[in-house]
Every structure is written in C-alpha cells, then in structure tokens.
Short mmCIF file of C-alpha atoms in Angstrom, two decimals:
data_model
loop_
_atom_site.label_atom_id
_atom_site.label_comp_id
_atom_site.label_asym_id
_atom_site.label_seq_id
_atom_site.Cartn_x
_atom_site.Cartn_y
_atom_site.Cartn_z
CA MET A 1 0.00 0.00 0.00
CA LYS A 2 1.46 3.36 -1.06
CA LEU A 3 -1.16 5.63 0.56
CA LYS A 4 -0.87 6.89 4.14
CA PHE A 5 -3.80 7.71 6.45
CA ASP A 6 -3.30 10.20 9.28
CA TYR A 7 -6.31 10.36 11.61
CA ASN A 8 -4.62 12.17 14.52
CA ASN A 9 -6.98 15.10 14.13
CA MET A 10 -10.03 12.93 14.69
CA MET A 11 -8.88 12.13 18.21
CA ASP A 12 -9.53 13.94 21.48
CA SER A 13 -5.79 14.38 22.02
CA ALA A 14 -5.77 16.77 19.04
CA ILE A 15 -9.21 18.43 19.01
CA GLY A 16 -10.43 18.07 22.56
CA ALA A 17 -14.05 17.41 23.48
CA HIS A 18 -15.18 17.01 19.87
CA GLY A 19 -12.65 14.23 19.26
CA ILE A 20 -12.89 10.48 19.68
CA LYS A 21 -11.23 8.77 22.63
CA PRO A 22 -8.96 5.74 22.07
CA SER A 23 -11.13 3.92 24.62
CA GLU A 24 -14.14 4.35 22.31
CA ILE A 25 -12.28 2.50 19.57
CA SER A 26 -11.13 -0.34 21.81
CA ALA A 27 -14.55 -0.65 23.50
CA ALA A 28 -16.19 -1.27 20.13
CA SER A 29 -14.21 -4.41 19.28
CA SER A 30 -17.37 -6.47 18.74
CA LEU A 31 -18.70 -3.85 16.31
CA HIS A 32 -15.40 -3.89 14.42
CA SER A 33 -15.52 -7.68 14.17
CA ALA A 34 -19.12 -7.66 12.96
CA ALA A 35 -18.50 -4.97 10.33
CA TYR A 36 -15.33 -6.71 9.15
CA LYS A 37 -17.10 -10.06 8.94
CA GLU A 38 -20.05 -8.66 7.01
CA VAL A 39 -17.84 -7.13 4.33
CA VAL A 40 -14.84 -9.42 4.09
CA GLU A 41 -16.59 -12.75 4.52
CA ASN A 42 -19.09 -11.77 1.82
CA SER A 43 -16.33 -10.71 -0.56
CA GLY A 44 -17.24 -11.70 -4.11
CA ARG A 45 -20.83 -12.59 -3.18
CA GLY A 46 -24.09 -10.85 -3.99
CA TRP A 47 -23.58 -7.12 -4.47
CA GLN A 48 -19.98 -7.40 -3.35
CA GLU A 49 -18.53 -8.73 -6.58
CA TRP A 50 -16.70 -5.40 -6.87
CA THR A 51 -14.18 -6.75 -4.37
CA GLU A 52 -13.05 -9.21 -7.05
CA CYS A 53 -12.35 -6.59 -9.72
CA PRO A 54 -8.64 -6.30 -8.79
CA LEU A 55 -8.29 -10.04 -9.44
CA ILE A 56 -8.94 -9.69 -13.18
CA PRO A 57 -6.83 -12.21 -15.16
CA GLN A 58 -3.83 -10.89 -17.09
CA LYS A 59 -5.34 -12.21 -20.31
CA GLU A 60 -8.33 -9.89 -19.94
CA ILE A 61 -6.08 -6.90 -19.28
CA ASP A 62 -4.11 -7.71 -22.43
CA GLU A 63 -7.31 -8.00 -24.46
CA LEU A 64 -8.58 -4.65 -23.16
CA ASN A 65 -5.29 -2.96 -23.99
CA ALA A 66 -5.31 -4.40 -27.50
CA PHE A 67 -8.87 -3.23 -28.10
CA GLY A 68 -8.11 0.20 -26.69
CA ALA A 69 -5.07 0.59 -28.92
CA LYS A 70 -7.15 -0.12 -32.05
CA ILE A 71 -9.74 2.52 -31.14
CA ARG A 72 -7.02 4.99 -30.17
CA GLU A 73 -5.42 4.67 -33.61
CA LYS A 74 -8.67 5.54 -35.41
CA ALA A 75 -10.42 8.06 -33.14
CA SER A 76 -10.10 11.81 -33.17
CA SER A 77 -12.62 11.96 -30.32
CA PHE A 78 -13.86 9.39 -27.83
CA VAL A 79 -17.22 9.88 -26.14
CA VAL A 80 -18.46 8.03 -23.06
CA LEU A 81 -22.24 7.97 -22.70
CA GLY A 82 -23.26 7.20 -19.14
CA ILE A 83 -24.54 8.69 -15.92
CA GLY A 84 -23.87 8.18 -12.21
CA GLY A 85 -21.28 5.48 -11.61
CA SER A 86 -20.97 4.89 -15.35
CA ALA A 87 -19.57 8.40 -15.71
CA LEU A 88 -18.09 9.55 -12.41
CA GLY A 89 -15.50 6.77 -12.29
CA PRO A 90 -14.15 7.48 -15.78
CA ILE A 91 -14.29 11.24 -15.18
CA CYS A 92 -12.23 11.16 -11.97
CA VAL A 93 -9.61 8.83 -13.43
CA PHE A 94 -9.22 10.84 -16.63
CA ASN A 95 -8.95 14.02 -14.56
CA ALA A 96 -6.27 12.43 -12.38
CA LEU A 97 -4.17 10.68 -15.00
CA LEU A 98 -4.49 12.64 -18.24
CA HIS A 99 -3.03 16.08 -18.84
CA LEU A 100 -5.22 18.68 -17.12
CA HIS A 101 -5.78 20.32 -20.53
CA HIS A 102 -5.79 17.09 -22.50
CA ASN A 103 -8.29 18.11 -25.17
CA GLU A 104 -6.47 21.37 -25.84
CA LEU A 105 -3.10 19.74 -26.45
CA PRO A 106 -1.83 19.43 -30.05
CA GLU A 107 -2.59 15.98 -31.45
CA LYS A 108 1.05 14.84 -31.35
CA MET A 109 1.31 15.66 -27.64
CA ARG A 110 -2.00 14.03 -26.72
CA LYS A 111 -1.23 10.50 -28.02
CA ALA A 112 -4.92 9.76 -27.49
CA PRO A 113 -8.23 11.08 -28.82
CA LYS A 114 -10.04 13.99 -27.26
CA ILE A 115 -12.26 12.70 -24.47
CA TYR A 116 -15.82 13.70 -23.58
CA VAL A 117 -17.92 12.09 -20.86
CA GLU A 118 -21.56 12.97 -21.40
CA ASP A 119 -23.40 12.46 -18.12
CA ASN A 120 -26.43 14.71 -18.55
CA VAL A 121 -29.30 15.23 -20.98
CA ASP A 122 -29.28 19.01 -21.10
CA PRO A 123 -30.23 19.58 -24.77
CA GLU A 124 -27.74 22.45 -25.09
CA ARG A 125 -24.98 20.11 -23.98
CA MET A 126 -25.77 17.58 -26.69
CA ALA A 127 -25.99 20.32 -29.32
CA SER A 128 -22.65 21.72 -28.16
CA LEU A 129 -20.99 18.32 -28.38
CA LEU A 130 -22.17 17.88 -31.94
CA ASP A 131 -20.66 21.25 -32.80
CA ILE A 132 -17.15 20.12 -31.90
CA ILE A 133 -16.86 16.43 -32.82
CA ASP A 134 -16.44 14.87 -36.25
CA LEU A 135 -18.79 11.89 -36.32
CA LYS A 136 -16.69 10.24 -39.02
CA THR A 137 -13.79 9.83 -36.59
CA THR A 138 -15.55 9.72 -33.22
CA TYR A 139 -16.14 6.50 -31.26
CA PHE A 140 -18.74 5.99 -28.56
CA ASN A 141 -18.80 3.78 -25.46
CA VAL A 142 -22.40 3.42 -24.25
CA ILE A 143 -22.44 2.36 -20.58
CA THR A 144 -25.45 1.32 -18.53
CA LYS A 145 -25.56 -1.68 -16.21
CA SER A 146 -29.31 -2.13 -16.42
CA GLY A 147 -29.45 -1.39 -20.13
CA GLU A 148 -32.56 0.65 -19.36
CA THR A 149 -31.16 4.00 -18.19
CA SER A 150 -33.32 6.67 -19.80
CA GLU A 151 -30.62 9.32 -20.04
CA THR A 152 -28.04 7.03 -21.65
CA LEU A 153 -30.50 5.38 -24.03
CA SER A 154 -31.72 8.77 -25.24
CA GLN A 155 -28.14 9.83 -26.00
CA PHE A 156 -27.49 6.55 -27.78
CA ILE A 157 -30.61 6.86 -29.95
CA ILE A 158 -29.71 10.40 -31.01
CA LEU A 159 -26.08 9.65 -31.82
CA TYR A 160 -26.61 6.31 -33.52
CA ASN A 161 -29.21 7.90 -35.76
CA LEU A 162 -26.79 10.69 -36.70
CA LEU A 163 -23.94 8.22 -37.24
CA LYS A 164 -26.00 6.18 -39.70
CA LYS A 165 -26.83 9.31 -41.65
CA THR A 166 -23.20 10.44 -41.65
CA VAL A 167 -21.17 7.27 -42.27
CA GLY A 168 -23.81 4.74 -43.30
CA GLU A 169 -25.46 1.97 -41.27
CA LYS A 170 -22.68 -0.59 -41.66
CA LYS A 171 -19.90 1.79 -40.70
CA ALA A 172 -21.92 3.29 -37.85
CA LYS A 173 -21.92 -0.05 -36.04
CA GLU A 174 -18.11 0.07 -35.85
CA HIS A 175 -18.22 3.40 -34.01
CA ILE A 176 -20.22 2.09 -31.05
CA PHE A 177 -19.34 -0.41 -28.33
CA VAL A 178 -21.42 -1.02 -25.24
CA THR A 179 -20.78 -1.94 -21.63
CA THR A 180 -23.79 -3.52 -19.97
CA THR A 181 -25.12 -6.63 -18.24
CA VAL A 182 -24.84 -9.55 -20.63
CA GLY A 183 -28.17 -11.12 -21.51
CA LYS A 184 -30.30 -8.44 -19.88
CA GLY A 185 -31.83 -5.09 -20.79
CA ALA A 186 -32.77 -3.10 -23.87
CA LEU A 187 -29.22 -2.01 -24.64
CA TYR A 188 -27.91 -5.57 -24.64
CA ASN A 189 -30.71 -6.67 -26.95
CA VAL A 190 -30.00 -3.84 -29.38
CA ALA A 191 -26.27 -4.49 -29.24
CA GLU A 192 -26.80 -8.15 -30.10
CA LYS A 193 -29.12 -7.28 -32.96
CA GLU A 194 -26.88 -4.55 -34.38
CA GLY A 195 -23.62 -6.39 -33.86
CA PHE A 196 -21.97 -3.91 -31.49
CA LYS A 197 -18.95 -5.01 -29.47
CA ILE A 198 -20.21 -5.88 -25.98
CA PHE A 199 -18.31 -5.70 -22.70
CA GLY A 200 -20.02 -7.28 -19.71
CA ILE A 201 -20.57 -6.00 -16.19
CA PRO A 202 -20.76 -8.62 -13.41
CA SER A 203 -24.27 -8.90 -11.99
CA GLY A 204 -23.04 -8.17 -8.45
CA VAL A 205 -21.22 -4.94 -9.30
CA GLY A 206 -23.44 -1.91 -8.71
CA GLY A 207 -22.94 1.30 -10.66
CA ARG A 208 -21.20 3.30 -7.95
CA PHE A 209 -18.84 0.37 -7.25
CA SER A 210 -18.11 -0.34 -10.92
CA VAL A 211 -15.11 1.87 -11.77
CA LEU A 212 -12.62 -1.04 -11.72
CA SER A 213 -14.85 -3.28 -13.84
CA ASN A 214 -15.30 -2.91 -17.60
CA VAL A 215 -17.28 0.25 -16.86
CA GLY A 216 -13.97 1.98 -16.22
CA LEU A 217 -11.37 -0.34 -17.71
CA VAL A 218 -12.70 -0.16 -21.27
CA PRO A 219 -12.55 3.67 -21.57
CA PHE A 220 -9.26 3.68 -19.65
CA ALA A 221 -7.79 1.27 -22.19
CA VAL A 222 -8.99 3.44 -25.07
CA MET A 223 -7.28 6.49 -23.57
CA GLY A 224 -4.05 4.64 -22.86
CA VAL A 225 -4.31 4.67 -19.07
CA ASP A 226 -2.01 2.14 -17.38
CA ILE A 227 -4.75 -0.23 -16.21
CA GLN A 228 -2.17 -2.84 -15.20
CA SER A 229 -0.77 -0.49 -12.54
CA MET A 230 -4.24 0.70 -11.53
CA ILE A 231 -5.34 -2.87 -10.88
CA ALA A 232 -2.11 -3.54 -8.94
CA GLY A 233 -2.86 -0.56 -6.71
CA ALA A 234 -6.44 -1.68 -6.16
CA ARG A 235 -5.22 -5.17 -5.29
CA ALA A 236 -2.76 -3.76 -2.72
CA MET A 237 -5.55 -1.73 -1.11
CA ARG A 238 -7.83 -4.76 -1.12
CA GLU A 239 -5.21 -6.62 0.90
CA ALA A 240 -4.85 -3.69 3.31
CA CYS A 241 -8.62 -3.47 3.79
CA GLU A 242 -8.82 -7.17 4.63
CA ARG A 243 -6.41 -6.87 7.58
CA THR A 244 -8.21 -8.05 10.69
CA ASP A 245 -6.69 -5.45 13.05
CA ILE A 246 -8.57 -2.15 12.85
CA ASN A 247 -5.35 -0.29 13.73
CA THR A 248 -3.77 -1.41 10.46
CA ASN A 249 -6.89 -1.43 8.29
CA PRO A 250 -7.38 2.10 6.84
CA ALA A 251 -10.91 1.62 5.55
CA LEU A 252 -12.24 -0.07 8.69
CA MET A 253 -10.71 2.55 10.99
CA THR A 254 -11.84 5.60 9.04
CA ALA A 255 -15.31 4.12 8.49
CA PHE A 256 -15.67 3.69 12.25
CA LEU A 257 -14.44 7.22 12.93
CA GLN A 258 -16.91 8.63 10.39
CA VAL A 259 -19.81 6.64 11.86
CA LYS A 260 -18.92 7.74 15.40
CA SER A 261 -18.82 11.30 14.10
CA MET A 262 -22.27 10.92 12.50
CA GLN A 263 -23.63 9.65 15.78
CA ALA A 264 -22.20 12.77 17.43
CA GLY A 265 -24.09 15.00 14.99
CA LYS A 266 -21.38 15.50 12.38
CA ASN A 267 -23.63 14.86 9.42
CA ILE A 268 -21.51 16.50 6.71
CA SER A 269 -18.44 14.88 5.18
CA VAL A 270 -16.22 17.29 3.25
CA MET A 271 -13.77 15.84 0.72
CA MET A 272 -10.96 18.33 0.08
CA PRO A 273 -8.16 17.25 -2.30
CA TYR A 274 -5.12 19.50 -2.70
CA ALA A 275 -4.50 18.69 -6.36
CA ASP A 276 -6.48 19.81 -9.39
CA GLY A 277 -6.03 16.33 -10.82
CA LEU A 278 -7.99 14.92 -7.88
CA LYS A 279 -10.73 17.53 -7.99
CA THR A 280 -13.33 15.18 -9.48
CA MET A 281 -12.32 12.39 -7.08
CA ALA A 282 -14.55 14.32 -4.69
CA ASP A 283 -17.47 13.80 -7.11
CA PHE A 284 -16.82 10.05 -7.10
CA TYR A 285 -16.75 10.10 -3.30
CA CYS A 286 -19.96 12.13 -3.08
CA GLN A 287 -21.90 9.57 -5.07
CA ILE A 288 -20.63 6.44 -3.34
CA TRP A 289 -21.03 7.95 0.14
CA ALA A 290 -24.47 9.52 -0.44
CA GLU A 291 -26.18 6.72 -2.36
CA SER A 292 -24.77 3.97 -0.18
CA LEU A 293 -25.36 5.42 3.28
CA GLY A 294 -28.44 7.62 2.88
CA LYS A 295 -31.13 5.11 3.87
CA ALA A 296 -34.54 5.37 5.50
CA VAL A 297 -34.50 1.99 7.22
CA ASP A 298 -31.89 -0.43 8.50
CA LYS A 299 -31.73 -4.13 7.71
CA LYS A 300 -34.20 -4.89 10.52
CA GLY A 301 -36.78 -2.53 9.03
CA LYS A 302 -36.32 0.11 11.70
CA THR A 303 -36.63 3.73 10.53
CA VAL A 304 -33.21 5.31 10.90
CA ASN A 305 -32.97 8.01 8.19
CA CYS A 306 -29.21 7.77 8.40
CA GLY A 307 -26.40 9.07 6.26
CA GLN A 308 -23.79 11.78 6.10
CA THR A 309 -24.10 14.48 3.46
CA PRO A 310 -20.95 14.62 1.33
CA ALA A 311 -19.63 17.97 0.18
CA LYS A 312 -16.78 18.70 -2.21
CA SER A 313 -14.10 21.29 -1.73
CA LEU A 314 -10.81 22.00 -3.51
CA GLY A 315 -7.63 23.11 -1.84
CA VAL A 316 -6.38 25.81 -2.14
CA THR A 317 -9.32 27.33 -4.05
CA ASP A 318 -11.98 26.77 -1.41
CA GLN A 319 -9.89 28.06 1.46
CA HIS A 320 -11.15 31.37 0.09
CA SER A 321 -14.80 30.33 -0.07
CA GLN A 322 -15.62 27.59 2.45
CA VAL A 323 -12.99 27.20 5.16
CA GLN A 324 -14.37 30.11 7.21
CA LEU A 325 -17.49 28.00 7.72
CA TYR A 326 -15.48 24.88 8.51
CA THR A 327 -13.42 26.59 11.22
CA GLU A 328 -16.07 28.75 12.91
CA GLY A 329 -19.45 27.35 11.86
CA PRO A 330 -21.38 24.44 13.40
CA TYR A 331 -19.52 21.39 14.68
CA ASP A 332 -21.30 19.26 12.10
CA LYS A 333 -18.51 18.32 9.69
CA VAL A 334 -15.65 15.92 9.15
CA VAL A 335 -13.09 17.17 6.62
CA THR A 336 -11.01 14.66 4.68
CA PHE A 337 -7.91 16.19 3.15
CA ILE A 338 -6.09 14.53 0.27
CA GLY A 339 -2.47 15.58 0.01
CA VAL A 340 0.22 14.82 -2.55
CA GLU A 341 3.88 14.55 -1.65
CA ASN A 342 5.36 14.78 -5.14
CA TYR A 343 3.44 16.64 -7.84
CA GLY A 344 3.91 15.84 -11.50
CA ALA A 345 5.62 19.19 -12.12
CA THR A 346 7.73 21.66 -10.16
CA VAL A 347 7.16 25.36 -10.72
CA ASN A 348 9.65 27.83 -9.25
CA ILE A 349 8.79 31.28 -7.98
CA PRO A 350 11.75 33.33 -9.28
CA ALA A 351 14.10 34.63 -6.59
CA ALA A 352 15.64 37.26 -8.89
CA GLU A 353 12.41 39.18 -9.48
CA THR A 354 13.19 42.88 -8.89
CA SER A 355 9.70 43.95 -7.86
CA ASP A 356 9.04 44.35 -4.13
CA VAL A 357 5.78 42.40 -4.35
CA GLY A 358 5.61 39.01 -2.63
CA ASN A 359 9.18 38.96 -1.34
CA PHE A 360 8.33 36.21 1.14
CA LEU A 361 7.41 33.91 -1.78
CA LYS A 362 10.55 34.38 -3.85
CA GLY A 363 12.88 31.43 -4.13
CA HIS A 364 10.13 28.98 -3.18
CA THR A 365 7.99 26.75 -5.42
CA LEU A 366 4.28 26.37 -5.99
CA ASN A 367 4.80 22.83 -4.68
CA GLU A 368 5.97 24.19 -1.33
CA LEU A 369 3.15 26.70 -1.25
CA ILE A 370 0.28 24.26 -1.88
CA THR A 371 1.67 21.85 0.71
CA ALA A 372 2.02 24.65 3.26
CA GLU A 373 -1.55 25.75 2.51
CA ARG A 374 -2.88 22.23 3.16
CA LYS A 375 -0.97 21.80 6.41
CA SER A 376 -2.01 25.28 7.53
CA THR A 377 -5.68 24.48 6.93
CA GLU A 378 -5.33 21.21 8.83
CA PHE A 379 -3.78 23.21 11.67
CA ALA A 380 -6.52 25.86 11.66
CA LEU A 381 -9.28 23.25 11.79
CA THR A 382 -7.51 21.27 14.49
CA LYS A 383 -6.91 24.37 16.62
CA ALA A 384 -10.63 25.14 16.33
CA GLY A 385 -11.51 21.62 17.51
CA ARG A 386 -12.83 20.47 14.14
CA SER A 387 -12.64 16.82 13.04
CA ASN A 388 -10.34 16.15 10.10
CA TYR A 389 -8.02 13.50 8.76
CA THR A 390 -5.60 13.30 5.84
CA ILE A 391 -4.94 10.82 3.06
CA ILE A 392 -1.47 11.20 1.55
CA LEU A 393 -0.55 10.03 -1.94
CA PRO A 394 3.21 9.85 -2.64
CA GLU A 395 2.28 10.97 -6.16
CA VAL A 396 -0.74 10.83 -8.43
CA ASN A 397 -0.32 7.89 -10.79
CA ALA A 398 -2.32 4.89 -11.96
CA GLU A 399 -1.27 2.76 -8.99
CA THR A 400 -2.14 5.29 -6.29
CA VAL A 401 -5.42 6.21 -8.00
CA GLY A 402 -6.31 2.50 -8.04
CA GLU A 403 -5.57 2.35 -4.33
CA LEU A 404 -7.65 5.43 -3.58
CA LEU A 405 -10.69 4.20 -5.50
CA MET A 406 -10.58 0.81 -3.79
CA TYR A 407 -10.20 2.48 -0.40
CA PHE A 408 -13.34 4.57 -0.91
CA MET A 409 -15.31 1.46 -1.85
CA TYR A 410 -14.18 -0.51 1.21
CA GLN A 411 -14.61 2.46 3.54
CA THR A 412 -18.18 2.87 2.31
CA ALA A 413 -18.96 -0.84 2.68
CA PHE A 414 -17.59 -0.91 6.24
CA ALA A 415 -19.51 2.26 7.17
CA GLY A 416 -22.74 0.70 5.93
CA ALA A 417 -22.00 -2.43 7.97
CA TYR A 418 -21.43 -0.35 11.11
CA LEU A 419 -24.74 1.44 10.47
CA GLY A 420 -26.61 -1.83 9.95
CA ILE A 421 -28.07 -0.76 6.59
CA ASP A 422 -28.18 -2.20 3.09
CA THR A 423 -25.21 -0.37 1.58
CA PHE A 424 -25.89 -1.53 -1.96
CA ASN A 425 -29.54 -0.73 -2.67
CA GLN A 426 -30.96 2.64 -3.75
CA PRO A 427 -34.75 2.73 -3.34
CA GLY A 428 -34.83 6.52 -3.33
CA VAL A 429 -33.20 6.63 -6.75
CA GLU A 430 -35.52 3.96 -8.12
CA GLU A 431 -38.63 5.96 -7.19
CA GLY A 432 -37.42 8.87 -9.30
CA LYS A 433 -36.65 6.56 -12.23
CA LYS A 434 -40.17 5.14 -12.13
CA ALA A 435 -41.67 8.63 -12.09
CA THR A 436 -39.59 9.59 -15.12
CA PHE A 437 -40.74 6.50 -17.03
CA ALA A 438 -44.34 7.43 -16.20
CA MET A 439 -44.05 11.05 -17.36
CA ILE A 440 -42.38 10.00 -20.62
CA GLY A 441 -45.24 7.56 -21.25
CA ARG A 442 -43.49 4.21 -20.91
CA ALA A 443 -45.89 1.29 -20.92
CA GLY A 444 -46.43 -0.36 -17.56
CA TYR A 445 -46.16 2.84 -15.55
CA GLU A 446 -49.74 4.07 -15.93
CA ALA A 447 -50.49 3.73 -12.20
CA LYS A 448 -47.42 5.78 -11.35
CA LEU A 449 -48.58 8.47 -13.80
CA GLN A 450 -51.97 8.57 -12.08
CA GLU A 451 -50.20 8.99 -8.76
CA LEU A 452 -48.18 11.89 -10.18
CA ASN A 453 -51.23 13.54 -11.69
CA SER A 454 -53.07 13.31 -8.37
CA LEU A 455 -50.60 15.67 -6.77
CA SER A 456 -51.92 19.21 -6.55
CA LYS A 457 -50.09 22.50 -6.09
CA ASN A 458 -51.37 25.53 -4.24
CA ASP A 459 -51.05 28.63 -6.42
CA ALA A 460 -50.69 30.68 -3.23
CA TYR A 461 -47.23 29.20 -2.83
CA ILE A 462 -46.09 30.06 -6.37
CA ILE A 463 -44.53 33.47 -6.89
CA LYS A 464 -44.82 34.83 -10.42
#
C-alpha cells in the first residue's frame, strides 16, 4: 500500500471534546468484528462482486489494452455515454491521469483522442458536443448496467441515428461499443441485434462500485491509461482493507471514525483534495457515500434516516470560499484532506524578481506553497476543535489512484455495515426513475402516472 492515512486530528488528544477517545475504539471491538465479517466474509458474493475486480486475469487486461489501442489509432474523439457510476469513475480517473488540458493539447502531444464524458441530458450540452466532434472519426462507449437507463439510451438513440446518416449503417456499427449486463436489458438486446462489441458488467457490481470493472477499464484502455498499474494498486488496497486489526486497516478505521462522528451530529463529510487532478475524485466520493449510506431503514426494518451528506471542496481554491465555515461554523462536519507529496511538475517562484511584491514567496515553489496551505488548513481546523483526517498520496499515478478508489469502496462498505443498513440498494433513486418513465409515457407505468397527476399544487405558494 502506497497511501498513508493520518487520523490524529479525529482524536480527542488533538481536538479536545469534539474528538474520539482511544477507549471508544477499543470498546467497540465487537462492532469492528461484525463490520469486518459482514464485508470481508461476503467478498465476491451478492452485491460485493466489486471486491473481485482487482483479481482480473492478465489475459483480460491484455485484451482490453489491445482493443483500446485499435480505437485509439482511429479516433479523433472518444465519447463516453453514461450517468452516475458509469460516468463519475471514468471522469475522476481521466482528470487524475491525463493532462489537465488534455483536449487542448496538439494531437502529437496528446497521443490519445479527445475525451468527452456525457453524463447529462441538457439539450444544449448535446448540441454543443455535436458542434465540436467529427462523427466520421468519433467513437462511442455506451455504458449502462441495467441497459434501461433513460438518459443514456436517449443519448445513444440520437447519436446512432446521426452516425447512420453520416457514415452509413454498416460503418456506424463500428463506431459504437457497449458496456452492460450480458443477456439483460434493452441495450444488450439492441447491441446483439446490431452487432456492437459488448463488454459485460458482473451482476453483483453496482454502478457506484463499478469503476474497476469494464465500466472503467474499457474507456481507460482506449485512452491509454495504465490499467495494469491501476489494478495492482487496487489489489494492494484490497489486501490492506482485509487486515483483521482495525489499527492497520485504513478503511475499517476511518469508516468507524466517520460513523462515530455521524452519531455525534457531524452529518456533513467534506472531501478536500489538494491537487487539481484529484478535484473530481470528490465527485466520485460524493456519489458512493451519499447513495450507499443515505437510507430510510436499516436491515431490521427500523426507521433510521441515516447518512452523512458529502460535500466537495478543492484546496487551495476553497480556502477562500468555504474554510471560514469549517473553522467557525457548526460542529457538524468531518473534513477529509487529500495531500500529494510529489506533484507531476515543479514550478519555481523566481528569486531574482526585482519587484518588491511578494518577497516572502521568492525562491520557493508552488509545490511548497500548496503543501504549506494544506498543512495550515489542517492546523486551523484542528486548533478550532474540528474533526479532520488526511490521506497522503506519494504521487498521483495509476497505482495510487487504483488504491484510492478501492479504499473509498471498502470504507463505504464498512460504514454501511457499522450502520446496519443495506449499503448496496438505492430505493430513493428507483422511485425517481419510475416517475420519469411514467411522465415519458413508458408502458407499464400508468399507475405511477396517475399517482403523479393526483398531486396538486397551491397557487398561493407560487410566486410569479
């Protein structure tokens, strides 16, 4: 394991009365054992097939790389069509591992097509995409586990129709490959009929836990990401998260600390990376934490309405917009910092500058400055008695990103086990999906449409 986890500032020795006592950790040994057992002993079963993703055979990695290389040779642009877990995983990895201005680089410097991840159905967004891509040299990966996702299917229908008009029906089929559950869903059926290349998603891998399955690996291979190293990192973190001792298991320990914090009224979890490349890692975290832990009932059917609201913040940027609240507002937050020891570039602040401005900065580097800013914010929060802990990456690369993603998945699973909830369902999301189907007029949802139409609004509460 390359990552380090420093939770000193969660403890009472650092932040006083709002911290957790070591005795609280040791007194909960039976809870630790139960949470560990629920996650680790069910590894690879049911909705926990995601734990097996790092065990992908070498042959499959080689096949993915070969496929990706073929697409990369032909594509000027590569478009991922997906939403939720089918988009956030690819987005955060591309943001972390590709050049921060990848699409703006000259073609020779890019060594890969321009990348677009379309995770919304705003009509202006689709129109804007069509303004900048050349359909003749653009390839599309359509991703939906269920094969029934309205947003993704609508995008697919629009683009496949345009492709057929532009390059002809036969050629259009070569520009689309799909990632979905094999043998199930409308997308799979269409893919079989049309002859699209199909990549499967294991039945027990839910969307928000799917980034290290074909959902992520296929687009990563197309863009030339080192999936071999990413899988190696995920495998190392898997081993760390299966350690039986909570004091050496980063996901089990931090899950417990977060749950104890929730029970103490700290219902907001702020993810604050200090690297622009990790900015969208906070988006990935927000989905997996919110959808997994925000539940109305526990496994026994008791109403609990539990969960911790995730919030995203970027260091240093949001020190100038949010940290005032974190240090002096309500004691209702846990802040997770992500630090980087060695950035991918070093930028010097010239010492020979003749101007009198910023003399204290001269001769230093931006690397020193961003690290000092992170440590200073940790200090300010700790001095104010605010819960925070830090994840340190030695550098941002495929291996450490693989570790970080796997850590978030295990931490979430352990937190759900501590809370006694079903971590892997999403009934609140499903209700909204059904309502959408009804309003669009999908057959079989007539009763839901009647329910929607029965809702009335009071004009007195509408300001015009």
